[in-house]
CSV table of C-alpha atoms in Angstrom, one decimal:
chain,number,residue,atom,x,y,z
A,1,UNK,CA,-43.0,-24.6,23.9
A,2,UNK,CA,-42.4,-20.9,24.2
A,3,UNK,CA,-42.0,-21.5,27.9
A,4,UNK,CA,-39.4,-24.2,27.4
A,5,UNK,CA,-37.6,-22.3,24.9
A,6,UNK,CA,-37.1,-19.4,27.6
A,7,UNK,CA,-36.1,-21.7,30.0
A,8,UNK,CA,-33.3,-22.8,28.2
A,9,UNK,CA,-32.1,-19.8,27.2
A,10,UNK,CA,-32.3,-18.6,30.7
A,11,UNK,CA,-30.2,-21.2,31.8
A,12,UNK,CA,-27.7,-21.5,28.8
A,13,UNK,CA,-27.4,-17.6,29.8
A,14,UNK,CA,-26.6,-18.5,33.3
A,15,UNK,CA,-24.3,-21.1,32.9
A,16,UNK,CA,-22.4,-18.5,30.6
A,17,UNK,CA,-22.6,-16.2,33.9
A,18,UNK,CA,-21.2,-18.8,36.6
A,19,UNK,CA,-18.3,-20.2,34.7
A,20,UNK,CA,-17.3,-17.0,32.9
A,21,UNK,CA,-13.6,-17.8,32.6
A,22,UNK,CA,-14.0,-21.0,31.3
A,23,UNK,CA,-16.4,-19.7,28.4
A,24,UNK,CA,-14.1,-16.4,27.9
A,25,UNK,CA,-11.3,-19.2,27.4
A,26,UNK,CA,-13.2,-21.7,24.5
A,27,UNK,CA,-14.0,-18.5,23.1
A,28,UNK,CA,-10.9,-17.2,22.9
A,29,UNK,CA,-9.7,-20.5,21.2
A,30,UNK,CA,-12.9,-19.6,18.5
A,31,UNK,CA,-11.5,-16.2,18.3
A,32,UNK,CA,-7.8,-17.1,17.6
A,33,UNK,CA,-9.0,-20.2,15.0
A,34,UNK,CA,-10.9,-17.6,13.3
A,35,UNK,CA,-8.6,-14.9,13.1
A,36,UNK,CA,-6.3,-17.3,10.8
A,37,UNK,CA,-9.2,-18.7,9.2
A,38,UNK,CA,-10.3,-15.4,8.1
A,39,UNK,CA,-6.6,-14.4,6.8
A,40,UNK,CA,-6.4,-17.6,4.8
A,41,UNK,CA,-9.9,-17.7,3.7
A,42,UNK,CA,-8.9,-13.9,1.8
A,43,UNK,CA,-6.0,-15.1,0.5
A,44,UNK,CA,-7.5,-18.2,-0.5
A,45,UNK,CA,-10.4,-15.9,-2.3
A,46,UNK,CA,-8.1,-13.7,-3.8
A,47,UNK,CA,-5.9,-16.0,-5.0
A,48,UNK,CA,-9.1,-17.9,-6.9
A,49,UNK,CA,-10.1,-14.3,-8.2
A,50,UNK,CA,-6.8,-13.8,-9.6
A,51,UNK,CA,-6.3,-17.0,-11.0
A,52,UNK,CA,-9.9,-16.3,-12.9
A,53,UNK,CA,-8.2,-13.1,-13.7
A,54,UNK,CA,-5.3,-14.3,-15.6
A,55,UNK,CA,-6.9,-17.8,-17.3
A,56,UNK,CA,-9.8,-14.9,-18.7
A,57,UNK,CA,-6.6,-12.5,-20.0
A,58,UNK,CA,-4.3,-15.6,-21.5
A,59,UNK,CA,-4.9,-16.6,-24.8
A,60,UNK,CA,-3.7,-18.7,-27.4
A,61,UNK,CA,-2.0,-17.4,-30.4
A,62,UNK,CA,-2.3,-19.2,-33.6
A,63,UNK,CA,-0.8,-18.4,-36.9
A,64,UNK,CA,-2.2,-19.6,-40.1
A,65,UNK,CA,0.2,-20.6,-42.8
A,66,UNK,CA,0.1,-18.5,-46.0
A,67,UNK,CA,-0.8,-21.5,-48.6
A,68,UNK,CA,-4.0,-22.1,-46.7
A,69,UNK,CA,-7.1,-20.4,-49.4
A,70,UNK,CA,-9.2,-17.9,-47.8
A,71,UNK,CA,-12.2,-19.6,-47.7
A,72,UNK,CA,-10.7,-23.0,-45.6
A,73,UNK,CA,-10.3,-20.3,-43.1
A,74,UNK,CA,-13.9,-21.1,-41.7
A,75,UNK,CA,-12.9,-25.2,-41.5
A,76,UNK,CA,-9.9,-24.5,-39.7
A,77,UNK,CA,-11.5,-22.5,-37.2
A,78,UNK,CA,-13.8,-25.6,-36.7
A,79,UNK,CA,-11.8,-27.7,-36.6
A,80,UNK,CA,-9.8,-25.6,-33.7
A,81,UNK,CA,-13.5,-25.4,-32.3
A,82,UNK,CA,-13.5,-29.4,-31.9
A,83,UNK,CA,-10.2,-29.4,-29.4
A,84,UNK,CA,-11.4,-30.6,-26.1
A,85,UNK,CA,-10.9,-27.5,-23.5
A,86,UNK,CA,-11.6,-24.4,-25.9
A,87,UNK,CA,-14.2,-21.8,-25.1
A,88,UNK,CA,-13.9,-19.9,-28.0
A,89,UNK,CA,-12.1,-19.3,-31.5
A,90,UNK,CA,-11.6,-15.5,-32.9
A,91,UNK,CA,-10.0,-15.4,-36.0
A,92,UNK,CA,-8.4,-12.5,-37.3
A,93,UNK,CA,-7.3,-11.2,-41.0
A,94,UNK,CA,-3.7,-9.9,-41.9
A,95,UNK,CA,-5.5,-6.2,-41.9
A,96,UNK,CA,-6.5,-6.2,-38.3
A,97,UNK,CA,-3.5,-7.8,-37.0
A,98,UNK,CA,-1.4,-5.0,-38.6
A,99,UNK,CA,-3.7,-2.4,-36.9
A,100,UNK,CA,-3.6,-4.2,-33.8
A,101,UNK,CA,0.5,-3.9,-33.9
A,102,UNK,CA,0.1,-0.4,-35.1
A,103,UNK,CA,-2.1,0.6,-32.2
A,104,UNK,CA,0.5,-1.1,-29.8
A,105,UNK,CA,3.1,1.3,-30.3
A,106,UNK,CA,0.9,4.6,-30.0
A,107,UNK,CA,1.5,7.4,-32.0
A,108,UNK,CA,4.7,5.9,-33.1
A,109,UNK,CA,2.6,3.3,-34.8
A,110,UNK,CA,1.4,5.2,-37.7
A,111,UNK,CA,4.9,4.5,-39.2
A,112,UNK,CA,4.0,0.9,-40.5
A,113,UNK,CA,0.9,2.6,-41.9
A,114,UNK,CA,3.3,2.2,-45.0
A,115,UNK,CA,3.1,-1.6,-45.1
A,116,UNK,CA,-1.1,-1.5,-45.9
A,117,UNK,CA,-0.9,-2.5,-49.1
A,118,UNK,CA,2.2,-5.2,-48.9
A,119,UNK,CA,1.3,-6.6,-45.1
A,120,UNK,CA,3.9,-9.4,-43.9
A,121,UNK,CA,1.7,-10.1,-41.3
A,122,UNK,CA,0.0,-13.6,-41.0
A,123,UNK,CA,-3.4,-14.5,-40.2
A,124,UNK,CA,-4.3,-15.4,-37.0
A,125,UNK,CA,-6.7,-17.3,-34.5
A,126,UNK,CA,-6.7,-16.3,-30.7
A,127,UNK,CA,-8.5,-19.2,-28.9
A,128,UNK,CA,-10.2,-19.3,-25.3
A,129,UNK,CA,-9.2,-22.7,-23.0
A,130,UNK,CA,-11.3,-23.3,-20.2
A,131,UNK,CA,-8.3,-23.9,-17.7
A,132,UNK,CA,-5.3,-22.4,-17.6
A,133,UNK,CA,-3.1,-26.0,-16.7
A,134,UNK,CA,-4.9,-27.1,-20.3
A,135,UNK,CA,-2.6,-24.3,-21.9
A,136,UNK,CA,0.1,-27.0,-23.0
A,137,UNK,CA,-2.0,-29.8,-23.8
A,138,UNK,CA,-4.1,-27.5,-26.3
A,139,UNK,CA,-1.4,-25.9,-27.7
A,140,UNK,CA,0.1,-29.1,-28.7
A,141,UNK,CA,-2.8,-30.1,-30.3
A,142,UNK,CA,-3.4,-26.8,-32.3
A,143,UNK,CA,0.1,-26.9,-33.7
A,144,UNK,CA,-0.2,-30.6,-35.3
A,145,UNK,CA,-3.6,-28.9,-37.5
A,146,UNK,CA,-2.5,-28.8,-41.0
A,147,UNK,CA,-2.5,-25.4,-41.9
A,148,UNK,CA,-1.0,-23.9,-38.5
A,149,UNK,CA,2.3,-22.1,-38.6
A,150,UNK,CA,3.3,-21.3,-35.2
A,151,UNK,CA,1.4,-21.3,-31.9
A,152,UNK,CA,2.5,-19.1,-29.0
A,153,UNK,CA,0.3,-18.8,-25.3
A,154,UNK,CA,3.1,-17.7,-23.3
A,155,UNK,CA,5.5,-20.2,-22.4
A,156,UNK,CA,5.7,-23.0,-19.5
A,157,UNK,CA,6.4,-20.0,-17.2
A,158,UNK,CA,2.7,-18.7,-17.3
A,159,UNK,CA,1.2,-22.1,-16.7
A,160,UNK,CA,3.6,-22.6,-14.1
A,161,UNK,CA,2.2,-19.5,-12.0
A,162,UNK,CA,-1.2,-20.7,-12.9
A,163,UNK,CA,-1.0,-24.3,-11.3
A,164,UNK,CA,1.7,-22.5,-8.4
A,165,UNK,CA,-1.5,-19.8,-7.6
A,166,UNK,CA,-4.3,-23.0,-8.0
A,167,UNK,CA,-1.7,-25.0,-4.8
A,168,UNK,CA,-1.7,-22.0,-2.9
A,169,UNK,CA,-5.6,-22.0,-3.5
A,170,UNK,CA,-6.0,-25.9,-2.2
A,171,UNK,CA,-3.5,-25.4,0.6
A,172,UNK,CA,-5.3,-22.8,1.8
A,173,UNK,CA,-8.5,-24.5,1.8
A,174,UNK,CA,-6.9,-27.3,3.5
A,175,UNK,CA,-5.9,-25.2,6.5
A,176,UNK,CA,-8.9,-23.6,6.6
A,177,UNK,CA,-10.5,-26.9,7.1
A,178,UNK,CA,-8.1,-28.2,9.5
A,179,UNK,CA,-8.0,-24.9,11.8
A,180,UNK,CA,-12.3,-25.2,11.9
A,181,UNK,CA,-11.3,-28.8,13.2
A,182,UNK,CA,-9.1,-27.5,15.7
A,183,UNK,CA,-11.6,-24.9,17.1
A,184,UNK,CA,-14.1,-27.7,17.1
A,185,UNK,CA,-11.6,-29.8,19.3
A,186,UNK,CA,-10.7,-27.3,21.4
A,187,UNK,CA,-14.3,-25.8,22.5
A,188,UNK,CA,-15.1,-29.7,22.4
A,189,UNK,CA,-12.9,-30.2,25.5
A,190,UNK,CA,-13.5,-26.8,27.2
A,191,UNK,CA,-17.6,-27.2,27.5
A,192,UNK,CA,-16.4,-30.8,29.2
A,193,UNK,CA,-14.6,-29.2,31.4
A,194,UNK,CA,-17.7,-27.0,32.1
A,195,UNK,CA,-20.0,-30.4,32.0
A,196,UNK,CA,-17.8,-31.7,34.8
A,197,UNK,CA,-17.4,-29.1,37.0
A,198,UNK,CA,-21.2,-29.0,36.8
A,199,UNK,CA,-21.6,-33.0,37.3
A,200,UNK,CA,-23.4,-32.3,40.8
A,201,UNK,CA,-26.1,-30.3,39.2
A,202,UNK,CA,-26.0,-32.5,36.2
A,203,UNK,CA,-26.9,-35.5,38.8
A,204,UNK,CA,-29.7,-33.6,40.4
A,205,UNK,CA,-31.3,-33.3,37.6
A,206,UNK,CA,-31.3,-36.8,36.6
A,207,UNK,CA,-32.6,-37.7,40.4
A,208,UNK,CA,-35.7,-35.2,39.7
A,209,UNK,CA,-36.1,-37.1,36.6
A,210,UNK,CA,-34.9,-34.5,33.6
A,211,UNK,CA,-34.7,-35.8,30.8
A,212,UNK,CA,-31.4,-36.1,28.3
A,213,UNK,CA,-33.0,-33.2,26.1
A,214,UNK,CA,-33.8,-31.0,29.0
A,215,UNK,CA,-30.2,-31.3,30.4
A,216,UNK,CA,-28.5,-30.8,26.8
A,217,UNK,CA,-30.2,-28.1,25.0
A,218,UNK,CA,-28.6,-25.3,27.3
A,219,UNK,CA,-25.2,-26.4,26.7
A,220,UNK,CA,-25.8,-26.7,23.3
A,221,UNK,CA,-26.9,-22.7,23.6
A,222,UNK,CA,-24.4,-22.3,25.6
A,223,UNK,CA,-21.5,-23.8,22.8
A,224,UNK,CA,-23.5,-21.8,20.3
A,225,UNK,CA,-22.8,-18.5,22.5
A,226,UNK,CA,-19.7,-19.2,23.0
A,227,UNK,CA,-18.6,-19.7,19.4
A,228,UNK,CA,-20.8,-16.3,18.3
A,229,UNK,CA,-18.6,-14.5,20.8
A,230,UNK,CA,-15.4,-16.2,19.6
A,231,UNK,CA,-16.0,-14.7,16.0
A,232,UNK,CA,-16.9,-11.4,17.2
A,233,UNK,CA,-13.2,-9.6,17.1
A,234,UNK,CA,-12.7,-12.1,13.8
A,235,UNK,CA,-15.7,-10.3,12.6
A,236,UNK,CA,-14.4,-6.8,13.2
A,237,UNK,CA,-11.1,-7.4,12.1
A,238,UNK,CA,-11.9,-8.5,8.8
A,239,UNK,CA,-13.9,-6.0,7.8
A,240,UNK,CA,-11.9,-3.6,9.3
A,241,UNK,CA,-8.4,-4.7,8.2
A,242,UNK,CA,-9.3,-6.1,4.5
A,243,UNK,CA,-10.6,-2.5,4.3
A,244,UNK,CA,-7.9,-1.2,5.2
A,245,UNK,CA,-5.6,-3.5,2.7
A,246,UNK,CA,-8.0,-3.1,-0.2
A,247,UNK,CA,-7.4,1.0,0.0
A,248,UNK,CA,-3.8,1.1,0.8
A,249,UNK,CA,-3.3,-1.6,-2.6
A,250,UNK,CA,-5.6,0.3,-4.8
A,251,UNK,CA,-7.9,-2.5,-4.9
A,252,UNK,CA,-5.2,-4.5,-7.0
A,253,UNK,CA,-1.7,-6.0,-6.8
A,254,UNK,CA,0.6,-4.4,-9.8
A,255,UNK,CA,-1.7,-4.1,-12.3
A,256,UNK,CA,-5.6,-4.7,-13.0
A,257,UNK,CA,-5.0,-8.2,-13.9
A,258,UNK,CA,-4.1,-9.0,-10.3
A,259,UNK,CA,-7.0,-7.1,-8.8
A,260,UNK,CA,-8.3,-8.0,-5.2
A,261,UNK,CA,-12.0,-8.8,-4.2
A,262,UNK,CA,-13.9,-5.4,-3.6
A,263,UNK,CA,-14.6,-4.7,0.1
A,264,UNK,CA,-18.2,-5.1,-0.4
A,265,UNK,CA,-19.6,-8.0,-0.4
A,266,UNK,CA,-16.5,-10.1,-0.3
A,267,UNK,CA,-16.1,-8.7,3.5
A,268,UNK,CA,-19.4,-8.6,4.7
A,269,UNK,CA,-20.0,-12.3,3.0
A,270,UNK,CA,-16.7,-13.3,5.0
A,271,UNK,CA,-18.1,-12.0,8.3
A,272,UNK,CA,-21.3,-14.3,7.8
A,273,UNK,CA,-19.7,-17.2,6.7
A,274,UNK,CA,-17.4,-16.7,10.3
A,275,UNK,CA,-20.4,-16.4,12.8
A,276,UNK,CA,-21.8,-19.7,11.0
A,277,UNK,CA,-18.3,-20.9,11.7
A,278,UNK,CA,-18.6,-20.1,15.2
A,279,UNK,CA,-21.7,-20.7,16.2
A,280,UNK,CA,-21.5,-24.4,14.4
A,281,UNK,CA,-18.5,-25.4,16.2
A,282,UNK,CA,-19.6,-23.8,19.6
A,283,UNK,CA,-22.8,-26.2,18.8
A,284,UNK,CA,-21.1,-29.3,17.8
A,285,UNK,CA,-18.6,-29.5,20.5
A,286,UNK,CA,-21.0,-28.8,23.2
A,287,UNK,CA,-23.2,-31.4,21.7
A,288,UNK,CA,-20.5,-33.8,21.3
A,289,UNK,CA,-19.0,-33.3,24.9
A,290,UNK,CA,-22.4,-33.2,26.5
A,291,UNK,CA,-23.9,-36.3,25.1
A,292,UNK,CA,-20.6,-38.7,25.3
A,293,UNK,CA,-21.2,-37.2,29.1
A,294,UNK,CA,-24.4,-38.2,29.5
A,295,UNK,CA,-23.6,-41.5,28.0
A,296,UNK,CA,-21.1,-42.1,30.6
A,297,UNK,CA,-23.2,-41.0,33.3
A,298,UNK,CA,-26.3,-43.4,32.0
Protein backbone atom coordinates (compact mmCIF):
# COMPACT_ATOMS: atom_id res chain seq x y z
CA UNK A 1 0.00 0.00 0.00
CA UNK A 2 2.75 2.22 1.26
CA UNK A 3 4.48 1.37 -2.09
CA UNK A 4 1.44 2.36 -4.12
CA UNK A 5 0.92 5.41 -2.25
CA UNK A 6 4.57 6.67 -3.18
CA UNK A 7 4.09 5.85 -6.52
CA UNK A 8 1.37 8.02 -6.93
CA UNK A 9 2.68 10.71 -5.40
CA UNK A 10 5.82 10.36 -7.40
CA UNK A 11 3.96 10.60 -10.47
CA UNK A 12 1.26 13.26 -9.50
CA UNK A 13 4.66 15.18 -8.58
CA UNK A 14 5.97 14.58 -12.02
CA UNK A 15 3.18 15.32 -14.00
CA UNK A 16 3.16 18.77 -12.00
CA UNK A 17 6.97 18.97 -13.37
CA UNK A 18 6.32 18.27 -17.16
CA UNK A 19 3.35 20.43 -17.75
CA UNK A 20 4.31 23.26 -15.41
CA UNK A 21 2.60 26.10 -17.29
CA UNK A 22 -0.49 24.44 -17.52
CA UNK A 23 -0.66 23.70 -13.61
CA UNK A 24 0.84 27.39 -12.88
CA UNK A 25 -2.27 28.47 -15.10
CA UNK A 26 -5.37 26.34 -13.07
CA UNK A 27 -3.62 27.58 -10.25
CA UNK A 28 -3.56 30.88 -11.00
CA UNK A 29 -7.43 30.63 -11.79
CA UNK A 30 -7.54 29.04 -7.80
CA UNK A 31 -5.52 31.90 -6.70
CA UNK A 32 -7.65 34.74 -8.37
CA UNK A 33 -11.20 32.78 -7.28
CA UNK A 34 -9.80 32.90 -3.90
CA UNK A 35 -8.55 36.12 -3.56
CA UNK A 36 -12.29 37.43 -4.00
CA UNK A 37 -13.58 34.72 -2.12
CA UNK A 38 -11.51 35.67 0.75
CA UNK A 39 -12.50 39.55 0.53
CA UNK A 40 -16.19 38.66 0.45
CA UNK A 41 -15.99 35.88 2.92
CA UNK A 42 -14.54 38.98 5.57
CA UNK A 43 -17.02 41.16 4.62
CA UNK A 44 -19.59 38.62 4.73
CA UNK A 45 -18.17 37.78 8.47
CA UNK A 46 -18.01 41.08 9.49
CA UNK A 47 -21.13 42.06 8.33
CA UNK A 48 -22.86 38.89 10.45
CA UNK A 49 -20.64 40.09 13.53
CA UNK A 50 -22.03 43.48 13.20
CA UNK A 51 -25.38 42.62 12.61
CA UNK A 52 -25.06 40.38 16.05
CA UNK A 53 -23.61 43.57 17.36
CA UNK A 54 -26.45 45.84 16.83
CA UNK A 55 -29.72 43.23 17.28
CA UNK A 56 -27.65 42.51 21.04
CA UNK A 57 -27.46 46.69 21.67
CA UNK A 58 -31.30 47.43 20.29
CA UNK A 59 -33.93 47.22 22.52
CA UNK A 60 -37.42 47.75 23.03
CA UNK A 61 -38.75 50.59 25.11
CA UNK A 62 -41.94 50.18 26.86
CA UNK A 63 -43.72 52.61 28.99
CA UNK A 64 -46.25 51.53 31.50
CA UNK A 65 -49.26 53.69 32.02
CA UNK A 66 -49.60 55.39 35.49
CA UNK A 67 -53.21 53.79 36.42
CA UNK A 68 -51.64 50.30 36.26
CA UNK A 69 -51.17 49.18 40.53
CA UNK A 70 -47.80 48.21 41.39
CA UNK A 71 -48.25 44.90 41.99
CA UNK A 72 -49.88 43.97 38.19
CA UNK A 73 -46.46 45.10 37.25
CA UNK A 74 -45.21 41.40 37.58
CA UNK A 75 -48.44 40.16 35.07
CA UNK A 76 -47.60 42.58 32.63
CA UNK A 77 -44.11 41.63 32.40
CA UNK A 78 -45.55 38.07 31.65
CA UNK A 79 -47.56 38.72 29.69
CA UNK A 80 -44.70 40.75 27.55
CA UNK A 81 -42.81 37.40 28.27
CA UNK A 82 -45.52 35.36 26.20
CA UNK A 83 -44.85 37.54 22.74
CA UNK A 84 -43.41 35.21 20.27
CA UNK A 85 -39.62 36.53 19.56
CA UNK A 86 -38.64 37.99 23.10
CA UNK A 87 -35.52 36.87 24.86
CA UNK A 88 -35.91 38.81 27.73
CA UNK A 89 -38.12 41.34 29.85
CA UNK A 90 -36.30 43.98 32.36
CA UNK A 91 -38.52 46.16 34.05
CA UNK A 92 -37.56 49.13 35.51
CA UNK A 93 -39.14 51.56 38.39
CA UNK A 94 -39.73 55.45 38.01
CA UNK A 95 -36.47 55.77 40.51
CA UNK A 96 -33.94 54.03 38.29
CA UNK A 97 -35.15 55.52 35.17
CA UNK A 98 -34.60 59.02 36.62
CA UNK A 99 -31.01 57.93 37.58
CA UNK A 100 -30.46 56.48 34.39
CA UNK A 101 -31.45 60.10 32.71
CA UNK A 102 -29.48 61.71 35.38
CA UNK A 103 -26.35 59.69 34.67
CA UNK A 104 -26.83 60.48 30.84
CA UNK A 105 -26.06 63.92 31.13
CA UNK A 106 -22.82 63.63 33.35
CA UNK A 107 -22.10 65.96 35.88
CA UNK A 108 -24.75 68.17 34.54
CA UNK A 109 -27.18 65.60 35.67
CA UNK A 110 -27.17 66.19 39.24
CA UNK A 111 -29.52 69.08 38.42
CA UNK A 112 -32.89 66.89 38.21
CA UNK A 113 -31.64 65.41 41.51
CA UNK A 114 -34.42 68.01 42.53
CA UNK A 115 -37.32 65.98 40.98
CA UNK A 116 -36.53 62.70 43.60
CA UNK A 117 -39.26 63.08 45.49
CA UNK A 118 -42.00 64.30 42.67
CA UNK A 119 -40.54 61.97 39.58
CA UNK A 120 -42.60 62.50 36.19
CA UNK A 121 -40.90 59.80 34.95
CA UNK A 122 -42.85 56.56 33.88
CA UNK A 123 -42.16 53.07 34.47
CA UNK A 124 -40.62 51.12 32.14
CA UNK A 125 -39.86 47.57 30.49
CA UNK A 126 -36.84 47.22 28.04
CA UNK A 127 -37.39 43.79 26.18
CA UNK A 128 -34.81 41.60 24.23
CA UNK A 129 -36.18 40.23 20.48
CA UNK A 130 -34.38 37.52 19.14
CA UNK A 131 -34.06 39.11 15.50
CA UNK A 132 -33.80 42.40 14.69
CA UNK A 133 -36.44 42.29 11.32
CA UNK A 134 -39.00 41.09 14.43
CA UNK A 135 -38.53 44.75 15.82
CA UNK A 136 -41.91 45.91 14.19
CA UNK A 137 -43.95 42.93 14.51
CA UNK A 138 -43.14 42.90 18.48
CA UNK A 139 -43.53 46.27 18.95
CA UNK A 140 -46.93 46.17 17.55
CA UNK A 141 -47.94 43.65 19.63
CA UNK A 142 -46.50 45.19 22.98
CA UNK A 143 -48.39 48.45 22.31
CA UNK A 144 -52.06 46.75 21.96
CA UNK A 145 -51.20 45.23 25.96
CA UNK A 146 -53.54 47.05 28.20
CA UNK A 147 -51.55 48.91 30.40
CA UNK A 148 -48.78 50.05 27.83
CA UNK A 149 -48.36 53.70 27.12
CA UNK A 150 -45.95 54.23 24.50
CA UNK A 151 -43.38 51.83 22.87
CA UNK A 152 -40.30 53.21 21.15
CA UNK A 153 -37.23 50.68 19.53
CA UNK A 154 -35.93 53.05 17.23
CA UNK A 155 -37.87 53.70 14.27
CA UNK A 156 -38.26 51.80 10.68
CA UNK A 157 -34.74 53.30 9.96
CA UNK A 158 -32.90 50.87 12.42
CA UNK A 159 -34.66 47.82 11.08
CA UNK A 160 -34.11 48.91 7.73
CA UNK A 161 -30.15 48.83 8.21
CA UNK A 162 -30.73 45.54 10.00
CA UNK A 163 -32.42 43.60 7.02
CA UNK A 164 -30.02 46.04 4.37
CA UNK A 165 -26.74 44.52 6.52
CA UNK A 166 -28.57 40.69 6.71
CA UNK A 167 -28.79 41.20 2.09
CA UNK A 168 -25.37 42.24 2.07
CA UNK A 169 -24.70 39.04 4.32
CA UNK A 170 -26.71 36.50 1.80
CA UNK A 171 -25.35 38.26 -1.27
CA UNK A 172 -22.15 37.71 -0.16
CA UNK A 173 -22.54 34.15 0.60
CA UNK A 174 -24.05 33.80 -2.75
CA UNK A 175 -20.92 34.99 -4.51
CA UNK A 176 -18.88 33.15 -2.47
CA UNK A 177 -20.61 30.08 -3.64
CA UNK A 178 -20.73 30.90 -7.13
CA UNK A 179 -16.94 32.12 -7.39
CA UNK A 180 -15.91 28.32 -5.61
CA UNK A 181 -18.06 27.10 -8.64
CA UNK A 182 -16.19 29.00 -11.05
CA UNK A 183 -12.76 27.87 -9.73
CA UNK A 184 -14.10 24.34 -9.85
CA UNK A 185 -15.01 24.98 -13.63
CA UNK A 186 -12.12 26.36 -14.52
CA UNK A 187 -9.33 23.90 -12.94
CA UNK A 188 -12.10 21.31 -14.30
CA UNK A 189 -11.14 22.18 -17.87
CA UNK A 190 -7.50 22.99 -17.38
CA UNK A 191 -6.47 19.31 -15.82
CA UNK A 192 -8.41 18.11 -19.30
CA UNK A 193 -6.40 19.94 -21.10
CA UNK A 194 -3.45 18.18 -19.14
CA UNK A 195 -5.52 14.66 -19.53
CA UNK A 196 -5.28 15.18 -23.27
CA UNK A 197 -2.13 16.30 -24.01
CA UNK A 198 -1.11 13.18 -21.96
CA UNK A 199 -3.71 10.82 -23.96
CA UNK A 200 -0.59 8.80 -25.42
CA UNK A 201 0.63 7.95 -22.08
CA UNK A 202 -2.89 7.55 -20.89
CA UNK A 203 -3.29 4.77 -23.82
CA UNK A 204 -0.13 2.99 -22.83
CA UNK A 205 -1.17 2.41 -19.74
CA UNK A 206 -4.41 0.96 -20.57
CA UNK A 207 -2.49 -1.42 -23.27
CA UNK A 208 -0.15 -2.73 -20.18
CA UNK A 209 -3.34 -3.26 -18.49
CA UNK A 210 -3.59 -0.25 -15.55
CA UNK A 211 -6.37 -0.08 -14.22
CA UNK A 212 -8.98 3.11 -13.91
CA UNK A 213 -7.71 3.66 -10.24
CA UNK A 214 -4.15 3.43 -11.07
CA UNK A 215 -4.42 5.96 -13.93
CA UNK A 216 -6.71 8.48 -11.83
CA UNK A 217 -5.35 8.76 -8.42
CA UNK A 218 -2.27 10.99 -9.59
CA UNK A 219 -4.34 13.43 -11.31
CA UNK A 220 -6.51 13.56 -8.57
CA UNK A 221 -3.05 14.50 -6.51
CA UNK A 222 -2.20 16.34 -8.96
CA UNK A 223 -5.76 18.68 -8.89
CA UNK A 224 -5.35 18.60 -5.14
CA UNK A 225 -1.65 20.29 -5.58
CA UNK A 226 -2.74 22.44 -7.79
CA UNK A 227 -5.55 23.99 -5.83
CA UNK A 228 -3.14 23.97 -2.41
CA UNK A 229 -0.78 26.15 -4.51
CA UNK A 230 -3.70 28.30 -5.87
CA UNK A 231 -4.61 29.31 -2.25
CA UNK A 232 -1.20 29.93 -1.15
CA UNK A 233 -0.85 34.00 -2.03
CA UNK A 234 -4.89 33.97 -0.91
CA UNK A 235 -3.48 32.55 2.21
CA UNK A 236 -0.84 35.24 2.70
CA UNK A 237 -2.89 37.97 1.72
CA UNK A 238 -5.45 37.55 4.12
CA UNK A 239 -3.71 37.31 6.99
CA UNK A 240 -1.48 39.81 5.99
CA UNK A 241 -3.97 42.50 4.66
CA UNK A 242 -7.02 41.92 7.28
CA UNK A 243 -4.14 42.54 9.67
CA UNK A 244 -3.27 45.32 8.27
CA UNK A 245 -7.10 46.71 8.00
CA UNK A 246 -7.94 45.51 11.55
CA UNK A 247 -4.98 47.97 12.89
CA UNK A 248 -5.38 50.88 10.73
CA UNK A 249 -9.58 50.76 11.80
CA UNK A 250 -8.88 50.25 15.46
CA UNK A 251 -10.45 46.99 15.27
CA UNK A 252 -13.91 48.75 14.71
CA UNK A 253 -15.89 50.92 12.24
CA UNK A 254 -17.08 54.30 14.18
CA UNK A 255 -17.77 53.12 17.24
CA UNK A 256 -17.64 49.76 19.38
CA UNK A 257 -20.95 48.70 18.26
CA UNK A 258 -19.58 48.25 14.72
CA UNK A 259 -16.56 46.40 15.77
CA UNK A 260 -14.63 44.02 13.18
CA UNK A 261 -13.59 40.27 13.91
CA UNK A 262 -10.25 40.16 15.87
CA UNK A 263 -7.25 39.08 13.73
CA UNK A 264 -6.90 35.95 15.55
CA UNK A 265 -8.67 33.42 14.92
CA UNK A 266 -10.96 34.93 12.47
CA UNK A 267 -7.81 35.11 10.01
CA UNK A 268 -6.11 32.07 10.72
CA UNK A 269 -9.68 30.17 10.58
CA UNK A 270 -10.10 32.04 7.08
CA UNK A 271 -6.79 30.74 5.83
CA UNK A 272 -7.92 27.00 6.73
CA UNK A 273 -11.16 27.14 5.46
CA UNK A 274 -9.25 28.54 1.80
CA UNK A 275 -6.66 25.57 1.59
CA UNK A 276 -9.85 23.19 2.00
CA UNK A 277 -11.28 25.41 -0.72
CA UNK A 278 -8.46 24.75 -2.83
CA UNK A 279 -7.44 21.61 -2.44
CA UNK A 280 -11.36 20.42 -2.82
CA UNK A 281 -11.82 21.96 -5.98
CA UNK A 282 -8.21 21.06 -7.34
CA UNK A 283 -9.68 17.42 -6.32
CA UNK A 284 -13.00 17.54 -7.77
CA UNK A 285 -12.21 18.96 -11.05
CA UNK A 286 -9.43 16.64 -11.69
CA UNK A 287 -11.66 13.88 -10.67
CA UNK A 288 -14.45 15.03 -12.80
CA UNK A 289 -12.17 15.68 -15.95
CA UNK A 290 -10.24 12.50 -15.51
CA UNK A 291 -13.06 10.01 -15.18
CA UNK A 292 -15.54 11.62 -17.96
CA UNK A 293 -12.00 10.97 -19.83
CA UNK A 294 -11.63 7.73 -19.10
CA UNK A 295 -15.24 7.11 -19.86
CA UNK A 296 -14.77 8.33 -23.22
CA UNK A 297 -11.79 6.45 -23.82
CA UNK A 298 -13.55 3.00 -22.51
Amino acid sequence: MFRAIAHDFREAFTGLARHLAMALSAASAVMVTLVLVSVLAIVVANVSQITRNIESDIQIYATIKDDVADDKVDALVQQVKTISGVTGVTFSSKDQELTKFIDSYGDDGKIFEIYRNDNPLKRALYIDVASGSLLSQVSGQIEAISGISKVDFGGTTVESFITVLNDVRFGGMVFVIALTVLAMFLISNTIKMTIYARNKEIGIMRQVGASNGYIRRPFVLEGIFIGLLGALVPIALTIVGYRYLYEALGGQLVSGMLSLLPVKPFAYQLSAILAAIGMTVGLIGSLFSVNRYLRWKR
